[in-house]
PDB file of C-alpha atoms and ligand atoms in Angstrom:
ATOM      1  CA  MET A   1      -9.243  -7.831  21.375  1.00 49.00           C
ATOM      2  CA  SER A   2     -10.433  -8.113  17.796  1.00 58.00           C
ATOM      3  CA  PRO A   3      -9.480  -5.204  15.568  1.00 65.00           C
ATOM      4  CA  ALA A   4     -12.142  -2.545  15.031  1.00 80.00           C
ATOM      5  CA  GLU A   5     -14.301  -2.888  11.928  1.00 92.00           C
ATOM      6  CA  PRO A   6     -12.934  -1.042   8.902  1.00 96.00           C
ATOM      7  CA  ILE A   7     -14.695   2.150   7.832  1.00 98.00           C
ATOM      8  CA  TRP A   8     -16.014   2.050   4.252  1.00 98.00           C
ATOM      9  CA  GLN A   9     -16.297   5.326   2.337  1.00 98.00           C
ATOM     10  CA  VAL A  10     -17.935   5.068  -1.086  1.00 98.00           C
ATOM     11  CA  PHE A  11     -17.540   7.623  -3.873  1.00 98.00           C
ATOM     12  CA  SER A  12     -19.557   8.071  -7.050  1.00 96.00           C
ATOM     13  CA  ASP A  13     -16.436   8.833  -9.051  1.00 95.00           C
ATOM     14  CA  ARG A  14     -12.720   8.214  -8.838  1.00 96.00           C
ATOM     15  CA  GLN A  15     -11.749  11.894  -8.691  1.00 97.00           C
ATOM     16  CA  SER A  16     -13.657  12.439  -5.458  1.00 98.00           C
ATOM     17  CA  LEU A  17     -12.074   9.268  -4.068  1.00 98.00           C
ATOM     18  CA  VAL A  18      -8.629  10.648  -4.947  1.00 98.00           C
ATOM     19  CA  GLU A  19      -9.422  13.981  -3.267  1.00 98.00           C
ATOM     20  CA  ALA A  20     -10.546  12.156  -0.126  1.00 98.00           C
ATOM     21  CA  ALA A  21      -7.302  10.171  -0.139  1.00 98.00           C
ATOM     22  CA  VAL A  22      -5.250  13.378  -0.478  1.00 98.00           C
ATOM     23  CA  ALA A  23      -7.099  14.821   2.531  1.00 98.00           C
ATOM     24  CA  LEU A  24      -6.405  11.684   4.604  1.00 98.00           C
ATOM     25  CA  ILE A  25      -2.718  11.783   3.670  1.00 98.00           C
ATOM     26  CA  ARG A  26      -2.464  15.449   4.552  1.00 98.00           C
ATOM     27  CA  GLN A  27      -4.198  14.745   7.895  1.00 98.00           C
ATOM     28  CA  ALA A  28      -1.863  11.812   8.639  1.00 98.00           C
ATOM     29  CA  GLU A  29       1.195  13.896   7.765  1.00 98.00           C
ATOM     30  CA  ALA A  30       0.001  16.729  10.034  1.00 98.00           C
ATOM     31  CA  ALA A  31      -0.450  14.249  12.902  1.00 98.00           C
ATOM     32  CA  SER A  32       3.027  12.769  12.446  1.00 98.00           C
ATOM     33  CA  GLY A  33       6.140  13.705  14.411  1.00 97.00           C
ATOM     34  CA  ASP A  34       9.498  14.760  12.981  1.00 97.00           C
ATOM     35  CA  THR A  35       9.135  12.265  10.139  1.00 98.00           C
ATOM     36  CA  PHE A  36       6.171  10.931   8.160  1.00 98.00           C
ATOM     37  CA  SER A  37       6.621   7.264   7.288  1.00 98.00           C
ATOM     38  CA  ILE A  38       4.359   5.988   4.541  1.00 98.00           C
ATOM     39  CA  ALA A  39       4.164   2.616   2.817  1.00 98.00           C
ATOM     40  CA  LEU A  40       2.951   2.999  -0.767  1.00 99.00           C
ATOM     41  CA  ALA A  41       0.566   0.617  -2.498  1.00 98.00           C
ATOM     42  CA  GLY A  42       1.506  -1.061  -5.742  1.00 98.00           C
ATOM     43  CA  GLY A  43      -0.616  -1.843  -8.780  1.00 98.00           C
ATOM     44  CA  GLN A  44      -2.524   0.574 -10.997  1.00 98.00           C
ATOM     45  CA  THR A  45      -5.231   1.855  -8.643  1.00 98.00           C
ATOM     46  CA  PRO A  46      -3.118   4.328  -6.637  1.00 98.00           C
ATOM     47  CA  LEU A  47      -1.430   5.943  -9.661  1.00 98.00           C
ATOM     48  CA  ALA A  48      -4.107   8.615 -10.093  1.00 98.00           C
ATOM     49  CA  LEU A  49      -3.659   9.477  -6.412  1.00 98.00           C
ATOM     50  CA  TYR A  50       0.140   9.630  -6.784  1.00 98.00           C
ATOM     51  CA  ARG A  51      -0.110  11.914  -9.806  1.00 98.00           C
ATOM     52  CA  ARG A  52      -2.529  14.150  -7.888  1.00 98.00           C
ATOM     53  CA  LEU A  53      -0.242  14.181  -4.812  1.00 98.00           C
ATOM     54  CA  ALA A  54       2.647  15.357  -6.994  1.00 98.00           C
ATOM     55  CA  ARG A  55       0.735  18.644  -7.392  1.00 98.00           C
ATOM     56  CA  GLU A  56       0.402  19.153  -3.625  1.00 98.00           C
ATOM     57  CA  HIS A  57       2.654  21.162  -1.322  1.00 97.00           C
ATOM     58  CA  MET A  58       3.398  18.727   1.493  1.00 98.00           C
ATOM     59  CA  ASN A  59       6.164  18.718   4.102  1.00 98.00           C
ATOM     60  CA  TRP A  60       8.144  16.482   1.784  1.00 98.00           C
ATOM     61  CA  GLU A  61      11.287  16.755   3.901  1.00 98.00           C
ATOM     62  CA  LYS A  62       9.446  14.741   6.582  1.00 98.00           C
ATOM     63  CA  TRP A  63       8.526  11.913   4.237  1.00 98.00           C
ATOM     64  CA  ARG A  64      10.116   8.460   4.593  1.00 98.00           C
ATOM     65  CA  VAL A  65       8.789   6.289   1.761  1.00 98.00           C
ATOM     66  CA  TYR A  66       8.498   2.493   1.832  1.00 98.00           C
ATOM     67  CA  PHE A  67       6.749   0.032  -0.464  1.00 98.00           C
ATOM     68  CA  GLY A  68       4.128  -2.471   0.686  1.00 98.00           C
ATOM     69  CA  ASP A  69       5.418  -4.945  -1.852  1.00 98.00           C
ATOM     70  CA  GLU A  70       7.624  -5.121  -4.902  1.00 98.00           C
ATOM     71  CA  ARG A  71       8.008  -7.414  -7.863  1.00 98.00           C
ATOM     72  CA  CYS A  72      11.163  -9.269  -8.846  1.00 98.00           C
ATOM     73  CA  LEU A  73      11.777  -7.378 -12.085  1.00 97.00           C
ATOM     74  CA  PRO A  74      14.587  -5.148 -13.347  1.00 96.00           C
ATOM     75  CA  PRO A  75      14.506  -1.656 -11.771  1.00 94.00           C
ATOM     76  CA  ASP A  76      13.429  -0.065 -15.044  1.00 95.00           C
ATOM     77  CA  HIS A  77      10.711  -2.620 -15.799  1.00 97.00           C
ATOM     78  CA  PRO A  78       7.341  -0.812 -16.197  1.00 97.00           C
ATOM     79  CA  ASP A  79       5.645  -3.312 -13.866  1.00 97.00           C
ATOM     80  CA  ARG A  80       7.890  -2.416 -10.927  1.00 98.00           C
ATOM     81  CA  ASN A  81       5.769  -0.784  -8.216  1.00 98.00           C
ATOM     82  CA  SER A  82       8.649   1.476  -7.201  1.00 98.00           C
ATOM     83  CA  LEU A  83       9.157   2.683 -10.778  1.00 98.00           C
ATOM     84  CA  GLN A  84       5.443   3.409 -11.169  1.00 98.00           C
ATOM     85  CA  ALA A  85       5.528   5.412  -7.918  1.00 98.00           C
ATOM     86  CA  ARG A  86       8.598   7.336  -9.110  1.00 98.00           C
ATOM     87  CA  LEU A  87       7.086   8.206 -12.471  1.00 98.00           C
ATOM     88  CA  ALA A  88       3.780   9.308 -10.915  1.00 98.00           C
ATOM     89  CA  LEU A  89       5.042  10.998  -7.738  1.00 98.00           C
ATOM     90  CA  LEU A  90       8.512  10.521  -6.304  1.00 98.00           C
ATOM     91  CA  ASP A  91      10.460  12.001  -9.209  1.00 98.00           C
ATOM     92  CA  HIS A  92       8.261  15.124  -9.107  1.00 98.00           C
ATOM     93  CA  VAL A  93       8.514  16.114  -5.444  1.00 98.00           C
ATOM     94  CA  PRO A  94      11.526  17.126  -3.270  1.00 98.00           C
ATOM     95  CA  ILE A  95      11.935  13.899  -1.281  1.00 98.00           C
ATOM     96  CA  THR A  96      15.630  13.138  -0.776  1.00 97.00           C
ATOM     97  CA  PRO A  97      16.563   9.813  -2.423  1.00 97.00           C
ATOM     98  CA  GLU A  98      17.952   8.549   0.907  1.00 97.00           C
ATOM     99  CA  HIS A  99      14.426   8.812   2.307  1.00 98.00           C
ATOM    100  CA  ILE A 100      12.994   6.415  -0.293  1.00 98.00           C
ATOM    101  CA  PHE A 101      13.513   2.792   0.732  1.00 98.00           C
ATOM    102  CA  THR A 102      13.247   0.533  -2.315  1.00 98.00           C
ATOM    103  CA  PRO A 103      13.483  -3.241  -1.845  1.00 98.00           C
ATOM    104  CA  PRO A 104      16.714  -4.501  -3.492  1.00 98.00           C
ATOM    105  CA  MET A 105      14.967  -6.892  -5.867  1.00 98.00           C
ATOM    106  CA  GLU A 106      18.179  -7.714  -7.713  1.00 97.00           C
ATOM    107  CA  LEU A 107      18.863 -10.026  -4.768  1.00 98.00           C
ATOM    108  CA  GLY A 108      15.867 -12.207  -5.627  1.00 98.00           C
ATOM    109  CA  PRO A 109      12.907 -12.862  -3.302  1.00 98.00           C
ATOM    110  CA  ALA A 110      14.805 -14.356  -0.349  1.00 98.00           C
ATOM    111  CA  GLY A 111      17.733 -11.936  -0.452  1.00 98.00           C
ATOM    112  CA  ALA A 112      15.529  -8.910  -1.011  1.00 98.00           C
ATOM    113  CA  ALA A 113      13.206  -9.928   1.833  1.00 98.00           C
ATOM    114  CA  SER A 114      16.111 -10.262   4.226  1.00 98.00           C
ATOM    115  CA  ARG A 115      17.765  -6.975   3.164  1.00 98.00           C
ATOM    116  CA  TYR A 116      14.472  -5.052   3.081  1.00 98.00           C
ATOM    117  CA  GLY A 117      13.678  -6.388   6.549  1.00 98.00           C
ATOM    118  CA  ALA A 118      16.976  -4.922   7.742  1.00 98.00           C
ATOM    119  CA  MET A 119      16.159  -1.599   6.064  1.00 97.00           C
ATOM    120  CA  LEU A 120      12.900  -1.539   8.033  1.00 97.00           C
ATOM    121  CA  ALA A 121      14.537  -2.373  11.360  1.00 94.00           C
ATOM    122  CA  ASN A 122      14.430   1.223  12.638  1.00 91.00           C
ATOM    123  CA  ALA A 123      11.321   2.345  10.801  1.00 95.00           C
ATOM    124  CA  GLY A 124       8.958   1.830  13.740  1.00 96.00           C
ATOM    125  CA  GLU A 125       5.212   2.232  13.351  1.00 98.00           C
ATOM    126  CA  PHE A 126       4.182   3.508   9.922  1.00 98.00           C
ATOM    127  CA  ASP A 127       2.246   6.741  10.089  1.00 98.00           C
ATOM    128  CA  LEU A 128       0.244   5.628   7.085  1.00 99.00           C
ATOM    129  CA  VAL A 129      -0.039   2.520   4.924  1.00 99.00           C
ATOM    130  CA  LEU A 130      -1.715   2.660   1.520  1.00 99.00           C
ATOM    131  CA  LEU A 131      -2.932  -0.643   0.095  1.00 99.00           C
ATOM    132  CA  GLY A 132      -4.842  -1.966  -2.888  1.00 98.00           C
ATOM    133  CA  LEU A 133      -7.185  -4.940  -3.179  1.00 98.00           C
ATOM    134  CA  GLY A 134      -6.814  -7.767  -5.651  1.00 98.00           C
ATOM    135  CA  GLU A 135      -9.725  -9.544  -7.326  1.00 98.00           C
ATOM    136  CA  ASP A 136      -8.988 -12.614  -5.190  1.00 98.00           C
ATOM    137  CA  GLY A 137      -8.862 -10.576  -1.979  1.00 98.00           C
ATOM    138  CA  HIS A 138      -5.099 -10.249  -1.823  1.00 98.00           C
ATOM    139  CA  THR A 139      -3.371  -7.101  -0.692  1.00 98.00           C
ATOM    140  CA  ALA A 140       0.257  -6.144  -1.208  1.00 98.00           C
ATOM    141  CA  SER A 141       1.600  -9.576  -2.180  1.00 98.00           C
ATOM    142  CA  LEU A 142      -0.254 -11.435   0.549  1.00 98.00           C
ATOM    143  CA  PHE A 143      -2.254 -13.964  -1.468  1.00 98.00           C
ATOM    144  CA  PRO A 144      -4.922 -16.466  -0.391  1.00 98.00           C
ATOM    145  CA  GLN A 145      -3.522 -19.867   0.677  1.00 97.00           C
ATOM    146  CA  HIS A 146      -0.089 -18.293   1.116  1.00 97.00           C
ATOM    147  CA  ASP A 147       1.907 -17.322   4.206  1.00 96.00           C
ATOM    148  CA  MET A 148       0.242 -14.194   5.613  1.00 97.00           C
ATOM    149  CA  GLY A 149       2.984 -13.419   8.099  1.00 98.00           C
ATOM    150  CA  ALA A 150       0.291 -12.649  10.682  1.00 98.00           C
ATOM    151  CA  GLY A 151       1.794 -14.243  13.786  1.00 95.00           C
ATOM    152  CA  PRO A 152       3.591 -12.271  16.513  1.00 95.00           C
ATOM    153  CA  ASP A 153       6.921 -13.754  15.424  1.00 97.00           C
ATOM    154  CA  ALA A 154       6.354 -13.233  11.715  1.00 98.00           C
ATOM    155  CA  PRO A 155       9.145 -11.466   9.834  1.00 98.00           C
ATOM    156  CA  ASP A 156       8.560  -7.919   8.572  1.00 98.00           C
ATOM    157  CA  VAL A 157       9.133  -8.951   4.970  1.00 98.00           C
ATOM    158  CA  LEU A 158       8.141 -12.194   3.243  1.00 98.00           C
ATOM    159  CA  PRO A 159       9.585 -13.605   0.024  1.00 98.00           C
ATOM    160  CA  VAL A 160       6.970 -14.784  -2.483  1.00 98.00           C
ATOM    161  CA  PHE A 161       7.944 -17.386  -5.082  1.00 98.00           C
ATOM    162  CA  ASP A 162       4.595 -18.420  -6.561  1.00 98.00           C
ATOM    163  CA  ALA A 163       2.315 -15.416  -6.673  1.00 98.00           C
ATOM    164  CA  PRO A 164      -0.855 -16.176  -8.667  1.00 98.00           C
ATOM    165  CA  LYS A 165      -0.664 -12.629 -10.050  1.00 97.00           C
ATOM    166  CA  PRO A 166       2.414 -12.315 -12.291  1.00 97.00           C
ATOM    167  CA  PRO A 167       5.220 -11.934 -11.715  1.00 98.00           C
ATOM    168  CA  ALA A 168       5.446 -14.968  -9.479  1.00 98.00           C
ATOM    169  CA  GLU A 169       8.438 -13.698  -7.531  1.00 98.00           C
ATOM    170  CA  ARG A 170       7.986 -10.771  -5.178  1.00 98.00           C
ATOM    171  CA  VAL A 171       8.580  -9.492  -1.682  1.00 98.00           C
ATOM    172  CA  THR A 172       5.789  -8.249   0.559  1.00 98.00           C
ATOM    173  CA  LEU A 173       5.468  -6.655   3.926  1.00 98.00           C
ATOM    174  CA  SER A 174       3.840  -9.174   6.230  1.00 98.00           C
ATOM    175  CA  THR A 175       0.380  -8.794   7.743  1.00 98.00           C
ATOM    176  CA  LYS A 176       2.100  -8.127  11.033  1.00 98.00           C
ATOM    177  CA  ARG A 177       4.329  -5.367   9.593  1.00 98.00           C
ATOM    178  CA  LEU A 178       1.581  -3.721   7.540  1.00 98.00           C
ATOM    179  CA  SER A 179      -0.558  -3.646  10.688  1.00 98.00           C
ATOM    180  CA  ASN A 180       2.227  -1.949  12.656  1.00 98.00           C
ATOM    181  CA  ALA A 181       0.725   1.320  11.509  1.00 98.00           C
ATOM    182  CA  LYS A 182      -1.136   4.266  12.941  1.00 98.00           C
ATOM    183  CA  GLN A 183      -3.554   4.184  10.008  1.00 98.00           C
ATOM    184  CA  VAL A 184      -4.201   2.018   6.948  1.00 98.00           C
ATOM    185  CA  VAL A 185      -6.103   3.266   3.901  1.00 98.00           C
ATOM    186  CA  PHE A 186      -7.218   0.929   1.115  1.00 98.00           C
ATOM    187  CA  LEU A 187      -7.946   2.244  -2.377  1.00 98.00           C
ATOM    188  CA  VAL A 188     -10.457   0.073  -4.241  1.00 98.00           C
ATOM    189  CA  THR A 189     -11.930   0.978  -7.623  1.00 98.00           C
ATOM    190  CA  GLY A 190     -13.619  -0.769 -10.515  1.00 98.00           C
ATOM    191  CA  GLU A 191     -16.140  -3.499 -11.100  1.00 98.00           C
ATOM    192  CA  SER A 192     -13.420  -6.173 -11.069  1.00 98.00           C
ATOM    193  CA  LYS A 193     -13.084  -5.689  -7.290  1.00 98.00           C
ATOM    194  CA  ARG A 194     -16.813  -6.109  -6.613  1.00 98.00           C
ATOM    195  CA  GLU A 195     -16.611  -9.795  -5.629  1.00 98.00           C
ATOM    196  CA  ALA A 196     -13.649  -9.222  -3.321  1.00 98.00           C
ATOM    197  CA  VAL A 197     -15.524  -6.316  -1.703  1.00 98.00           C
ATOM    198  CA  ARG A 198     -18.643  -8.486  -1.290  1.00 97.00           C
ATOM    199  CA  ARG A 199     -16.567 -11.207   0.377  1.00 97.00           C
ATOM    200  CA  TRP A 200     -14.876  -8.678   2.632  1.00 98.00           C
ATOM    201  CA  ARG A 201     -18.180  -7.123   3.661  1.00 97.00           C
ATOM    202  CA  SER A 202     -19.668 -10.566   4.358  1.00 96.00           C
ATOM    203  CA  GLY A 203     -16.885 -11.205   6.855  1.00 96.00           C
ATOM    204  CA  GLU A 204     -14.732 -13.611   4.880  1.00 97.00           C
ATOM    205  CA  PRO A 205     -11.124 -13.615   6.134  1.00 97.00           C
ATOM    206  CA  ILE A 206      -9.622 -12.525   2.812  1.00 98.00           C
ATOM    207  CA  PRO A 207      -5.988 -11.377   3.148  1.00 98.00           C
ATOM    208  CA  ALA A 208      -6.994  -7.679   2.989  1.00 98.00           C
ATOM    209  CA  ALA A 209      -9.373  -8.185   5.916  1.00 98.00           C
ATOM    210  CA  ARG A 210      -6.481  -9.385   8.074  1.00 98.00           C
ATOM    211  CA  ILE A 211      -4.785  -5.966   8.070  1.00 98.00           C
ATOM    212  CA  SER A 212      -5.424  -3.744  11.087  1.00 98.00           C
ATOM    213  CA  ALA A 213      -4.074  -0.433  12.358  1.00 98.00           C
ATOM    214  CA  ARG A 214      -3.826   1.316  15.716  1.00 98.00           C
ATOM    215  CA  GLN A 215      -6.210   4.106  14.675  1.00 97.00           C
ATOM    216  CA  GLY A 216      -8.199   1.932  12.299  1.00 97.00           C
ATOM    217  CA  VAL A 217      -8.575   0.939   8.672  1.00 98.00           C
ATOM    218  CA  ILE A 218     -10.388   3.089   6.117  1.00 98.00           C
ATOM    219  CA  ILE A 219     -11.433   1.674   2.752  1.00 98.00           C
ATOM    220  CA  LEU A 220     -12.014   4.214  -0.006  1.00 98.00           C
ATOM    221  CA  ALA A 221     -14.090   2.545  -2.710  1.00 98.00           C
ATOM    222  CA  ASP A 222     -15.851   3.803  -5.797  1.00 98.00           C
ATOM    223  CA  SER A 223     -19.438   2.788  -6.514  1.00 97.00           C
ATOM    224  CA  ALA A 224     -18.276   0.405  -9.254  1.00 97.00           C
ATOM    225  CA  ALA A 225     -16.450  -1.671  -6.653  1.00 98.00           C
ATOM    226  CA  TYR A 226     -18.984  -1.277  -3.867  1.00 95.00           C
ATOM    227  CA  PRO A 227     -22.479  -2.238  -5.028  1.00 77.00           C
ATOM    228  CA  ASP A 228     -25.318  -1.004  -2.823  1.00 75.00           C
TER     229      ASP A 228
HETATM  230  C1  LIG B   1       0.890  -5.676  -6.713  1.00 82.26           C
HETATM  231  C2  LIG B   1       0.072  -4.854  -5.749  1.00 82.26           C
HETATM  232  C3  LIG B   1      -1.224  -5.517  -5.498  1.00 82.26           C
HETATM  233  C4  LIG B   1      -2.268  -4.565  -5.989  1.00 82.26           C
HETATM  234  C5  LIG B   1      -3.564  -5.278  -6.225  1.00 82.26           C
HETATM  235  C6  LIG B   1      -4.530  -4.362  -6.978  1.00 82.26           C
HETATM  236  O1  LIG B   1       2.106  -5.568  -6.695  1.00 82.26           O
HETATM  237  O2  LIG B   1       0.281  -6.369  -7.512  1.00 82.26           O
HETATM  238  O3  LIG B   1       0.709  -4.499  -4.637  1.00 82.26           O
HETATM  239  O4  LIG B   1      -1.508  -5.844  -4.178  1.00 82.26           O
HETATM  240  O5  LIG B   1      -2.457  -3.522  -5.023  1.00 82.26           O
HETATM  241  O6  LIG B   1      -3.316  -6.425  -7.008  1.00 82.26           O
HETATM  242  O7  LIG B   1      -3.920  -4.053  -8.205  1.00 82.26           O
HETATM  243  P1  LIG B   1      -4.573  -2.937  -9.156  1.00 82.26           P
HETATM  244  O8  LIG B   1      -4.577  -1.665  -8.378  1.00 82.26           O
HETATM  245  O9  LIG B   1      -3.662  -2.884 -10.363  1.00 82.26           O
HETATM  246  O10 LIG B   1      -5.973  -3.411  -9.467  1.00 82.26           O
END
């Protein structure tokens, strides 16, 4: 059965997109069980949302935080997705450090992929996955003409050695693992994403379009990224 079509929601400005994302996160947390497992998106787009979330009163003790992908850089390197998430959100809310699962990138792509896969072994279905969209249609670190990890036997975590978006070395959750989710929400802003959005809407199988979720995929886009 092919996955349901994603739902596009377009916003005239980024602040209203952020508020809609906060509402979706709050709704997903309320629908979760004893824990709320969330995979965070990397890149710059979600940072405004993370900073806004840091001002919210959520059931933080329920949160179990994962990362959709991570870059092979030192832990204090400003381009690390996990550091960006800490500075914008995780260091400002009462989530116990043991509930934040950061890929051990010091092991390099292969080692980190294997260890992070083990860390995910008992995570089960994500309650929510947040993802971004690259100009070439990538999401997380699933790039065109690269292993998508979409098959039923695909590993949860893939090493990446030649990412076209620097740095070249990364780890990424596979298409299969990202789709093992109750809900997936994409955050897409800015004119630079317009072509990728056009391709997605025209049905091209860009990596982002390969992600599904049990209760469906929602794409929050601003009008700069989503031309009429
Ligand atoms: C990464 C991200 C990547 C990102 C997109 C969009 O590590 O690069 O996970 O998938 O979400 O490239 O990046 P921006 O939000 O910075 O445009």
